[in-house]
Coordinates of C-alpha atoms in Angstrom, one line a residue:
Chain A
X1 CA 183.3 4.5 180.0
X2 CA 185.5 7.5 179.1
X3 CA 187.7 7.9 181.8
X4 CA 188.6 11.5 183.6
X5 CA 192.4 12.1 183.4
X6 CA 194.9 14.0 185.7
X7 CA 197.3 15.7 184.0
X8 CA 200.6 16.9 185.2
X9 CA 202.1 20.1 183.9
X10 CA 205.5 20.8 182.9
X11 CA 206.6 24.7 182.2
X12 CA 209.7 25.4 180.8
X13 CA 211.6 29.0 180.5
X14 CA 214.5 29.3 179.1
X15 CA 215.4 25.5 179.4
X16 CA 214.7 24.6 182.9
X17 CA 211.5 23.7 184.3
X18 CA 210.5 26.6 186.3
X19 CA 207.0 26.5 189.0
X20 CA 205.1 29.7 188.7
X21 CA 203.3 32.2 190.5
X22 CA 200.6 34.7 189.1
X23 CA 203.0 34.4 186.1
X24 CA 204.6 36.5 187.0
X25 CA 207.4 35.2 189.7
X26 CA 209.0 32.0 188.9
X27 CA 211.6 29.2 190.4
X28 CA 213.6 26.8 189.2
X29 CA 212.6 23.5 189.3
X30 CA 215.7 21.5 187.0
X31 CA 216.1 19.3 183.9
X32 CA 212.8 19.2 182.4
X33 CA 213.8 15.7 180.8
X34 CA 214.4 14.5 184.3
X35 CA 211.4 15.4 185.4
X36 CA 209.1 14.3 182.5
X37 CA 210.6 10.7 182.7
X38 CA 209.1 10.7 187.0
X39 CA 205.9 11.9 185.1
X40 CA 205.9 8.7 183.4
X41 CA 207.1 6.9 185.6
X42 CA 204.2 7.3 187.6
X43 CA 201.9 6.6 185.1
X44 CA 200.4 10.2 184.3
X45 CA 197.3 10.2 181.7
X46 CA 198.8 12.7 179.7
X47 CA 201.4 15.5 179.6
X48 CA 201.2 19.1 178.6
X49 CA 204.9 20.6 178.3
X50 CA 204.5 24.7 177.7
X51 CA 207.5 26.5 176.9
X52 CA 206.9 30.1 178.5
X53 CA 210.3 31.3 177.5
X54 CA 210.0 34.5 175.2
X55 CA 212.6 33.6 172.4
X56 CA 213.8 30.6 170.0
X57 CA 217.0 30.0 171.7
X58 CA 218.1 29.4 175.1
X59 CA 221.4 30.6 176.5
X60 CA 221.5 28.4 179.8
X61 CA 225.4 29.8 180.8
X62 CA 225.3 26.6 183.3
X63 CA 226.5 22.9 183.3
X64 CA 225.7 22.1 186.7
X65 CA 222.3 20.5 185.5
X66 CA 221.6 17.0 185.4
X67 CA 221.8 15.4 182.1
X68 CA 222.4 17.4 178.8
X69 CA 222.3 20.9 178.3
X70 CA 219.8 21.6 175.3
X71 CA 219.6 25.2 173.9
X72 CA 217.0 24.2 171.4
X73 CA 213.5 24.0 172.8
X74 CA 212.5 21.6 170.2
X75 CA 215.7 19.3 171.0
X76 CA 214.1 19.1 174.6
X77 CA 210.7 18.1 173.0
X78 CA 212.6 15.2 170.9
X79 CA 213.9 13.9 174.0
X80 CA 211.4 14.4 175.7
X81 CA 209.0 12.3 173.5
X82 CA 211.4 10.1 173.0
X83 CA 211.3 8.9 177.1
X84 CA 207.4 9.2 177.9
X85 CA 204.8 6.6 176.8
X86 CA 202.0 9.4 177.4
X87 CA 200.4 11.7 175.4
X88 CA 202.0 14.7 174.8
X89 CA 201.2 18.1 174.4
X90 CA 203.6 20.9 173.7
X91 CA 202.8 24.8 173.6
X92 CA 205.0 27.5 173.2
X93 CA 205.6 30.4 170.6
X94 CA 203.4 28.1 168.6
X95 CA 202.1 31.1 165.5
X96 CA 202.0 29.1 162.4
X97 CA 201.0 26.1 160.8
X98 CA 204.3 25.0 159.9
X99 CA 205.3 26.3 164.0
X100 CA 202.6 23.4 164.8
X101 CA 203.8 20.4 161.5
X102 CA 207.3 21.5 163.1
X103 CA 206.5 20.2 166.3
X104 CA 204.0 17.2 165.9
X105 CA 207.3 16.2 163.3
X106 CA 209.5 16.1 167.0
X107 CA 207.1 13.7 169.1
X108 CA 204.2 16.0 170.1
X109 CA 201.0 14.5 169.7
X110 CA 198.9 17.8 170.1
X111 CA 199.8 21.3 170.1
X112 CA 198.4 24.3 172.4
X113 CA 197.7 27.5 170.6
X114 CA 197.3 31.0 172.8
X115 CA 198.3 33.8 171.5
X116 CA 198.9 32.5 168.0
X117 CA 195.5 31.5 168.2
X118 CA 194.1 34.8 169.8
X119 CA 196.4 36.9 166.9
X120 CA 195.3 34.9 164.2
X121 CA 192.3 32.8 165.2
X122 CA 192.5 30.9 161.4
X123 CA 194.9 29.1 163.1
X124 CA 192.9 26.7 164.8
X125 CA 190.9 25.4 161.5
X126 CA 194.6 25.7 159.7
X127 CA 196.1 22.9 162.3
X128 CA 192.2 21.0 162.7
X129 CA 191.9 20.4 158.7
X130 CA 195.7 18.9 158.6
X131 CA 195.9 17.2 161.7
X132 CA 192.1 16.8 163.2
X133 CA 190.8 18.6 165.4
X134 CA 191.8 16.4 168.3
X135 CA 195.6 17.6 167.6
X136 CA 194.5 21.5 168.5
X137 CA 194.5 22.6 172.3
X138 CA 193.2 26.5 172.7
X139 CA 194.9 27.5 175.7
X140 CA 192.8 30.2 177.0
X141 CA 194.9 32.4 180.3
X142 CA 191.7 33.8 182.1
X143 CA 191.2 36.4 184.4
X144 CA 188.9 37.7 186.4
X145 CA 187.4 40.9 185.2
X146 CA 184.3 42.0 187.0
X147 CA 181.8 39.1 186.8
X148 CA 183.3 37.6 183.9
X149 CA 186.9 36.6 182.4
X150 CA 188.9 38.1 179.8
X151 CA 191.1 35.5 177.5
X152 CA 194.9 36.9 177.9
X153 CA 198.4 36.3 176.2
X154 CA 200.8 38.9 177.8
X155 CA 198.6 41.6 178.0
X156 CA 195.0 41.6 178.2
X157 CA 192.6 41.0 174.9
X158 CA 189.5 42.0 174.1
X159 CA 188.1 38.9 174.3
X160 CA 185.5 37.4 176.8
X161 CA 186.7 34.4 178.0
X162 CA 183.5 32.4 177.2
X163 CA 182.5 33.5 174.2
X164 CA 186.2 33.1 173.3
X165 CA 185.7 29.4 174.3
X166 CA 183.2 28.6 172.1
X167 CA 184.9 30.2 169.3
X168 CA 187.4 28.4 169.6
X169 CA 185.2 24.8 169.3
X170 CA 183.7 26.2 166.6
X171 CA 187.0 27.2 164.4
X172 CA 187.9 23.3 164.8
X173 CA 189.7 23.3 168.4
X174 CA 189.4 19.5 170.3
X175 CA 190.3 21.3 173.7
X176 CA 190.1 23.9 175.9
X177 CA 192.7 24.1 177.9
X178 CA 191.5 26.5 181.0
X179 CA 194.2 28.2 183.0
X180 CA 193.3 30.9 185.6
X181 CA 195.9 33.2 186.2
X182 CA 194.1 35.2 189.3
X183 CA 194.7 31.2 190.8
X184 CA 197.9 30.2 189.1
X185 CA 200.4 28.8 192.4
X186 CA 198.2 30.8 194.4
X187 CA 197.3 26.7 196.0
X188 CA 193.9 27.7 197.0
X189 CA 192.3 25.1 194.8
X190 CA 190.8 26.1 191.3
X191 CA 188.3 29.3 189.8
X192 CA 185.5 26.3 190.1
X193 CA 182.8 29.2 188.6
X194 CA 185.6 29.4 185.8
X195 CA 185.4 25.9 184.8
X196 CA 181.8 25.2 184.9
X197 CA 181.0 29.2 183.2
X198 CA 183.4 27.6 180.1
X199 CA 182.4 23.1 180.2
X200 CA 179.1 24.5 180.1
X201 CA 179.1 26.8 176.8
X202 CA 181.6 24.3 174.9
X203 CA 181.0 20.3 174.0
X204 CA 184.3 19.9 173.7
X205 CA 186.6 18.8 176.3
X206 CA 187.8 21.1 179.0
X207 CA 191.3 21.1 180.5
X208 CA 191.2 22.9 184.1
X209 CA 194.9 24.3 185.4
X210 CA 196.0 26.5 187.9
X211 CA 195.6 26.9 191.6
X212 CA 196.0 23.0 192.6
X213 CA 197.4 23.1 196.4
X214 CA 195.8 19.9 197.6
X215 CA 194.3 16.4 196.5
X216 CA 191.0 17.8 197.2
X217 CA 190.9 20.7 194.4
X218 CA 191.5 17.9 191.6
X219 CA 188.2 16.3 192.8
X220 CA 186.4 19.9 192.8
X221 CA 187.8 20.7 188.8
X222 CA 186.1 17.4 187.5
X223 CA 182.8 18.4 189.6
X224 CA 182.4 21.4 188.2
X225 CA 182.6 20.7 185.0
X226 CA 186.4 19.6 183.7
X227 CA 186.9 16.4 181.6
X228 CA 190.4 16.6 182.4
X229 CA 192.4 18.4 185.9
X230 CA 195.9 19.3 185.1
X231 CA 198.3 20.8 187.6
X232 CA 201.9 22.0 187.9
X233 CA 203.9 22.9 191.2
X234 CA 202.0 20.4 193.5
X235 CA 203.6 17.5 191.1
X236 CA 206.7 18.5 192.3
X237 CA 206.4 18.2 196.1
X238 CA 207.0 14.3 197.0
X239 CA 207.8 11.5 195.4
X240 CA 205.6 9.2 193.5
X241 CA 203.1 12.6 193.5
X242 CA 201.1 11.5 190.5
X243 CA 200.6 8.4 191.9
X244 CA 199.2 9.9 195.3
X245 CA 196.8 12.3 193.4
X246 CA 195.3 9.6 191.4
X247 CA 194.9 7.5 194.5
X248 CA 192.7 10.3 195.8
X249 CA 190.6 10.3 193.0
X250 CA 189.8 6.8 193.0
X251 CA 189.2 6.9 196.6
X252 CA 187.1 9.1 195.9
X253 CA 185.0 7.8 193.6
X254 CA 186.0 9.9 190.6
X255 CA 186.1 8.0 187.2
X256 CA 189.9 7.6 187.1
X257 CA 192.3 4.9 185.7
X258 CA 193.6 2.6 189.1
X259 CA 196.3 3.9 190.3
X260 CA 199.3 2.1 189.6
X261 CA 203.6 2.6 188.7
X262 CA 204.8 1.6 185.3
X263 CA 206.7 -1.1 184.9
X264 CA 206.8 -0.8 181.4
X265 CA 210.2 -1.1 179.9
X266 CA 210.3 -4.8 178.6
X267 CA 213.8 -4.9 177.2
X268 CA 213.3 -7.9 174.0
X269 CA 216.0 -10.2 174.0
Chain B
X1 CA 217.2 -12.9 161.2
X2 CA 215.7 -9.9 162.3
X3 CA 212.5 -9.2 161.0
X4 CA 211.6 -6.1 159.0
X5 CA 209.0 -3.7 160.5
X6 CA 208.0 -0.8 158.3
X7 CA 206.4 1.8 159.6
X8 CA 204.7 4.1 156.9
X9 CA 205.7 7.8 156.7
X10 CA 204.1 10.6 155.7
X11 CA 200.8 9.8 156.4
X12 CA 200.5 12.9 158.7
X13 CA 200.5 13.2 162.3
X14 CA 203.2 11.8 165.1
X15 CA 204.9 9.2 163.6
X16 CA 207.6 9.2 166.3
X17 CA 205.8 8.2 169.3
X18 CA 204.9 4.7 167.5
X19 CA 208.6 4.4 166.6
X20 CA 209.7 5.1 170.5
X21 CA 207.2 2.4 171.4
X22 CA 208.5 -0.4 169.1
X23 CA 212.3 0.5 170.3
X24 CA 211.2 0.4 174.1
X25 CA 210.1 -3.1 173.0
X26 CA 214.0 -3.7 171.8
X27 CA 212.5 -3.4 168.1
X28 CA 213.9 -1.1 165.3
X29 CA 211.2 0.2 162.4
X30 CA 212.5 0.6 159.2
X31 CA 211.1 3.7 157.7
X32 CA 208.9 3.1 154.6
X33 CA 208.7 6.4 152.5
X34 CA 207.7 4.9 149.3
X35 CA 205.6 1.9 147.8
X36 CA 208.4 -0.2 146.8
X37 CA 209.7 -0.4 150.3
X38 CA 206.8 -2.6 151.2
X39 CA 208.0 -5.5 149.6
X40 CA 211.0 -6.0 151.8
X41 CA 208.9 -6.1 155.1
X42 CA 208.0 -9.0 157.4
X43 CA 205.1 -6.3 158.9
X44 CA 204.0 -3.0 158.5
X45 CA 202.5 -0.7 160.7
X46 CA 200.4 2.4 159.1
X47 CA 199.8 5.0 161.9
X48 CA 197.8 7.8 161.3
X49 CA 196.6 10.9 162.9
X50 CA 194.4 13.7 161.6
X51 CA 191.3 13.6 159.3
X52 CA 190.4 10.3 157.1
X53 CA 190.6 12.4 153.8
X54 CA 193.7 13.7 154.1
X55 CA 195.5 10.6 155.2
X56 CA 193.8 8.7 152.0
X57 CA 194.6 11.8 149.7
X58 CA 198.3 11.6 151.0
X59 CA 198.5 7.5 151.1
X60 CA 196.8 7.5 146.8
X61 CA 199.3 10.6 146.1
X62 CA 202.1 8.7 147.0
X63 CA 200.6 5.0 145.2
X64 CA 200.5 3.7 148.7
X65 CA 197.0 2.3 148.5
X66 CA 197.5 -0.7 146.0
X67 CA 200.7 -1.4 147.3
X68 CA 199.6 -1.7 150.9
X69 CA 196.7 -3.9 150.1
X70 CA 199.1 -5.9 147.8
X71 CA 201.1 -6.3 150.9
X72 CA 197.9 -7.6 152.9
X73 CA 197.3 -10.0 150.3
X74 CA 201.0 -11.1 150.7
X75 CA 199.7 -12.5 154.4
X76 CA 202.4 -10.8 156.3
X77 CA 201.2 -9.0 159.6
X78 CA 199.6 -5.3 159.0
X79 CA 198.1 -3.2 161.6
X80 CA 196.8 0.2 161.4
X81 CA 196.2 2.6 164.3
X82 CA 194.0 4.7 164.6
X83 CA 193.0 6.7 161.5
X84 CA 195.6 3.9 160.1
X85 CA 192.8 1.4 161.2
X86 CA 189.9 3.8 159.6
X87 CA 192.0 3.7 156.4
X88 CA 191.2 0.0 156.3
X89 CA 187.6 -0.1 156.0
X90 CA 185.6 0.9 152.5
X91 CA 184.6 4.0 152.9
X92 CA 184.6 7.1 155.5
X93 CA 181.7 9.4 155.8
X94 CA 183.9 12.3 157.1
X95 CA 184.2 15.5 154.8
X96 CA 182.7 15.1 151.6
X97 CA 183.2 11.1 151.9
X98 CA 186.1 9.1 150.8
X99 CA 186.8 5.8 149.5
X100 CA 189.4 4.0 151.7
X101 CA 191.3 0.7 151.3
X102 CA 188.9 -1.8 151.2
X103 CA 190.5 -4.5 153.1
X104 CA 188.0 -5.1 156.1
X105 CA 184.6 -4.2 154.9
X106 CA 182.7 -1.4 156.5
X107 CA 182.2 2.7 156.7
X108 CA 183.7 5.0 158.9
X109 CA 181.2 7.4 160.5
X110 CA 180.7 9.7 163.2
X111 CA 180.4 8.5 166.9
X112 CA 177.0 9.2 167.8
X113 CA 177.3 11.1 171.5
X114 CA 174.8 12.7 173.7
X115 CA 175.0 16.1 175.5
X116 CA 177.3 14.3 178.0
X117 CA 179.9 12.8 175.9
X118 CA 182.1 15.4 174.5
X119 CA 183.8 15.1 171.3
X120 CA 186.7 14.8 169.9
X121 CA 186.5 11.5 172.6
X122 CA 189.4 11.9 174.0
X123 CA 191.4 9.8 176.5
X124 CA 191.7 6.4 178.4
X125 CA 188.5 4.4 177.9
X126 CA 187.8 0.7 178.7
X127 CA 188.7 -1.6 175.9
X128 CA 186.9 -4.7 175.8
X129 CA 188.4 -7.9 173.9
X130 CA 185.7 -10.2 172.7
X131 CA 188.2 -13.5 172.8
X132 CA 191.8 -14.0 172.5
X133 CA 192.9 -13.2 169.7
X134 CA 196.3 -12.6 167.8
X135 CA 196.3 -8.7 169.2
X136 CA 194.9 -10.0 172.6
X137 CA 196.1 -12.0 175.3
X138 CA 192.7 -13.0 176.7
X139 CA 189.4 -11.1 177.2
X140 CA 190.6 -9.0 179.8
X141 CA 189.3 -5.5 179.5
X142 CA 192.4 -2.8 180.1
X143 CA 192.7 1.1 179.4
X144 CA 193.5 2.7 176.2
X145 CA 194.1 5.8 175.1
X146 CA 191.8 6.8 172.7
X147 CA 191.8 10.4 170.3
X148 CA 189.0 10.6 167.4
X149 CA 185.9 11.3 166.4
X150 CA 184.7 8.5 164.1
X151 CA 184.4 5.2 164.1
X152 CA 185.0 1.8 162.3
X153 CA 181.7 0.3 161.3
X154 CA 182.7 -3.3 160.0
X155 CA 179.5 -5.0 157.8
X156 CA 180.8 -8.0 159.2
X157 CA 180.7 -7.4 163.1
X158 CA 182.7 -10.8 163.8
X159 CA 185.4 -8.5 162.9
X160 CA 185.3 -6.3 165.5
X161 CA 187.7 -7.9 168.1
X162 CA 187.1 -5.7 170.8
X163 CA 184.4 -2.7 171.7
X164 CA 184.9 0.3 173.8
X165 CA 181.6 2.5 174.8
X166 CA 181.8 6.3 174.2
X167 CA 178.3 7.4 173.5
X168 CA 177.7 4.4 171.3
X169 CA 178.7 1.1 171.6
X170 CA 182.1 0.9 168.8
X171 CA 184.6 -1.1 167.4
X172 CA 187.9 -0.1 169.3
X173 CA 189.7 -3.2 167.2
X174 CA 189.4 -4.8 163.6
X175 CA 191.0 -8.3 162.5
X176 CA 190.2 -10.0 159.5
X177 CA 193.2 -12.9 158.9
X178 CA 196.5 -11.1 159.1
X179 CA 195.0 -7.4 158.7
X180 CA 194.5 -5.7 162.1
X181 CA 193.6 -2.4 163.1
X182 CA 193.3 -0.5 166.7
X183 CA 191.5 2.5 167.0
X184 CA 193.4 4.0 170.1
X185 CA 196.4 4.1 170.5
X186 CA 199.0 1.3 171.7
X187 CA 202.2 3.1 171.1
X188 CA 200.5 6.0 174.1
X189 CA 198.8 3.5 176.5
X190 CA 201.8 2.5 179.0
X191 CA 201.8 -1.5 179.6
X192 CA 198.7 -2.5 178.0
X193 CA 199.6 -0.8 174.4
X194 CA 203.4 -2.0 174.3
X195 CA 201.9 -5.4 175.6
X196 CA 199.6 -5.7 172.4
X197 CA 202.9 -4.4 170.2
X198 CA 204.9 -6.7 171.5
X199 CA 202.3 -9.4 170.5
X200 CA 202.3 -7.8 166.9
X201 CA 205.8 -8.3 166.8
X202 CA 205.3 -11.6 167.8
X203 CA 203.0 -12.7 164.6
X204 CA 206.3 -11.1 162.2
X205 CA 208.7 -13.7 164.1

C-alpha cells in the first residue's frame, strides 16, 4: 500500500537556507548543502528545495560558511543532487520549458511551477508532455480571503485557489503542492479546511506546507486530506528531527515508512 | 578489469540521480550517447522518466532500439527503470499507442485506481519479490519509491519478479534471462535501491 510521505523543506534566498515567516521576515539558517545531506541522512521521503531569491545570481559577500561558496543557484542544485538519495524537487524562478529541461538536466527529479505557471498556465502541459506529468509540481501560495483562498505569487492573483487547483490537474500537473501563507512559521499547525477544500476537488496528489510547530500537525495534514506533509523551520530544531517526526507518525498509526537512519554509503572495494 | 556500465543518455528525464547512485556504490557509468557505444559494455542501464512515446520516439531517432535489443541478445546484463522498464515490453497503450522494444512480452497500460488512489502514484510503496532472484536477495518485501502512471503487463506473468499494489495488483519488476526491468526507482530508494544496484553490478562482474 502507497505509503504517506513527510517531506522536509529546504528554502534558499540568496544562497543560504533561510526559515521564514508570513514570507515576509526571514533568518538564516546556513549551507543549504549541509543541511540537505542531515535531510538524508535521516532518511526523509523526499525533498523539495525552493529557491525564493528574486534574481539568477547570488552575491554572498561572505566566506565564513561552511563548505563552498556557490553563486549559482543551479551549481547548489548539482551538489545538492549529487549528495541525497531522495527525490528531489527544486522550484524557483522556474518560467519556461527550457528553465524546467535546465534543471531536471542538474539532478532535479521534479520541478515546482508558481508563478510561471499562474503567468503562463501552458506551462504545466509544456513540462507534462516532455517529462510526464509526475515531473510537474503546481505550487499554489494560498491565502485566506473571506471564506475562500486566493492562489498568490508576490502579489495577489485573480485566481481562486480551488478552482486554480483543479486547473492545474487538468493542464497535466502530478501535484499540488499547498502552502498557506496566513500559517507559514506562524507553528500553529496547518489551514486543515485548506487542505481538505483543495484533496477534495483534485485526484491528484496534495502536498500540505506551512504552519508545522509540532509532531501532532503532521498527523492532522494527512487527516484532512494530504497525501504528502511537508514542513520547513521545525526540521531545523534538533538533531535527527526527520527521524523523530516520522517516529510520531508511525506511533501513531499513520501509513508511514518505519522510521529508521541511513546507513547507506557502501563504499565497493 | 573493470567492467563497463553504460548508462543511456538522452532518453529524457534525470539521468544524474542514477549516475550518483552507481558512484555511491564505488561504480563509474560510462555515458552511452550513441548506438555504437553499446557494444563495448559489460551492462547497460536505460533510465527513463517522462511519457512512453516520447522516450520510444527519442530511443528509434537516435537507432537505439535495434542496437539495445542486439545488446540483450548479446546476454550481457540490461535493466531498465522505470519508463526504461516500460520501454521493454511490446507495446504501450499511453497516447495514441506505441510499439516498444519487444524484449519481454506484454503492453503497458494505465493503472486502474479508484477514487482513493490518486494518480500519478507517487511515492514509497511496498514491493513484493516473488523468489530470489538475480535483482533480489530473497522475498523480503521493502519500500520503493515509485513515480508513474502505467504499468507493465507481461503476457507471461512468471515474469513479473515482484508486485506492488496501487489500486490494482502490478508488476513493480520484470526479468526474462539477462533482461530486467524495475518500475520504481532504485537509484531514489535509500538502502533497498542501491542494495538491488549493487546486485546488478554484481551479474556485470
Amino acid at each position: 500500500m502507497l505509503k504517506r510521505r513527510l517531506i522536509p523543506v529546504v528554502l534558499m534566498r540568496s544562497g543560504v537556507a533561510v526559515q521564514s515567516k508570513g514570507f515576509r521576515r526571514y533568518q538564516t539558517l546556513g549551507n543549504p548543502v549541509t543541511i540537505v545531506e542531515r535531510l538524508s541522512d535521516w532518511c526523509s521521503d523526499e525533498l523539495i528545495y525552493l529557491d525564493i531569491t528574486k534574481s539568477d545570481r547570488y552575491d554572498l559577500g561572505r566566506d565564513d560558511l561552511a563548505g563552498n561558496n556557490h553563486p549559482d543557484p543551479l551549481d547548489i542544485l548539482e551538489e545538492i543532487a549529487s549528495r541525497c538519495c531522495m527525490p528531489l524537487t527544486f522550484g524557483g524562478r522556474i518560467r519556461t520549458i527550457a528553465d524546467a529541461a535546465t534543471r531536471i538536466e542538474r539532478g532535479a527529479d521534479k520541478v515546482s511551477i508558481n508563478t510561471g505557471a499562474l503567468q503562463t498556465p501552458e506551462l504545466i502541459t509544456q513540462i507534462a508532455d516532455r517529462f510526464g506529468s509526475q515531473c510537474v509540481v503546481v505550487n499554489i501560495d494560498a491565502k485566506r480571503a473571506d471564506h475562500a483562498w486566493t492562489a498568490h505569487c508576490g502579489a495577489a492573483s485573480a485566481r481562486d485557489a480551488e478552482a486554480w487547483a483543479r486547473e492545474a490537474q487538468d493542464r497535466g500537473a502530478g501535484e499540488i503542492l499547498l502552502q498557506s501563507i496566513d500559517h507559514d512559521g506562524r507553528a500553529n499547525g496547518y489551514d486543515l479546511d485548506l487542505v481538505h477544500a483543495v484533496a477534495t476537488v483534485v485526484t491528484i496528489p496534495v502536498i500540505a506546507l506551512g504552519g508545522v510547530g509540532a509532531w501532532a500537525h503532521l498527523r492532522q495534514g494527512l487527516d484532512a486530506g494530504a497525501d504528502a506533509v511537508a514542513a520547513a523551520n521545525i526540521f531545523n530544531y534538533s538533531e535527527q528531527a526527520v527521524l523523530k517526526a516520522k517516529r510520531h507518525l508511525f506511533e501513531a498509526g499513520a501509513n508511514v515508512r518505519p522510521p529508521e537512519l541511513a546507513h547507506i554509503v557502501t563504499e565497493a572495494a | 578489469m573493470t567492467p563497463v556500465i553504460g548508462l543511456i543518455e538522452g532518453a529524457s528525464g534525470n539521468i544524474a540521480s542514477v549516475r550518483h547512485a552507481l558512484r555511491r556504490l564505488g561504480a563509474e557509468t560510462t555515458p552511452v550517447h550513441t548506438p555504437e557505444q553499446l557494444v563495448a559494455c559489460n551492462a547497460v542501464i536505460l533510465p527513463g522518466v517522462g511519457n512512453l512515446p516520447r522516450v520510444m520516439e527519442s530511443l528509434r531517432g537516435a537507432g537505439f532500439d535495434h542496437a539495445i535489443c542486439d545488446f540483450a541478445a548479446s546476454g550481457k546484463p540490461l535493466l531498465g527503470i522505470c519508463v526504461g522498464m516500460q520501454a521493454l515490453a511490446t507495446s504501450g497503450s499511453e497516447g495514441i499507442g506505441t510499439e516498444c522494444l519487444n524484449l519481454i512480452p506484454g503492453r503497458v497500460d494505465q493503472l486502474r485506481t479508484t477514487g482513493l488512489d490518486r494518480l500519478p502514484h507517487i511515492g514509497w510503496n511496498d514491493v513484493e519479490p516473488r523468489s530470489a532472484s538475480s535483482l533480489f536477495a530473497s522475498d523480503t518485501p521493502f519500500d520503493a519509491y515509485f513515480v508513474h502512471s502505467y504499468a507493465f503487463v507481461p503476457d507471461d506473468d512468471a515474469h513479473a519478479t515482484s508486485h506492488s499494489t496501487h489500486g490494482q495488483r502490478f508488476a513493480a519488476s520484470v526479468e526474462r534471462d539477462n533482461v530486467m526491468g524495475v518500475q520504481f526507482h532504485p537509484e531514489k530508494s535509500q538502502r533497498a535501491g542501491l542494495a538491488l544496484l549493487e546486485r546488478f553490478l554484481s551479474l556485470a562482474a
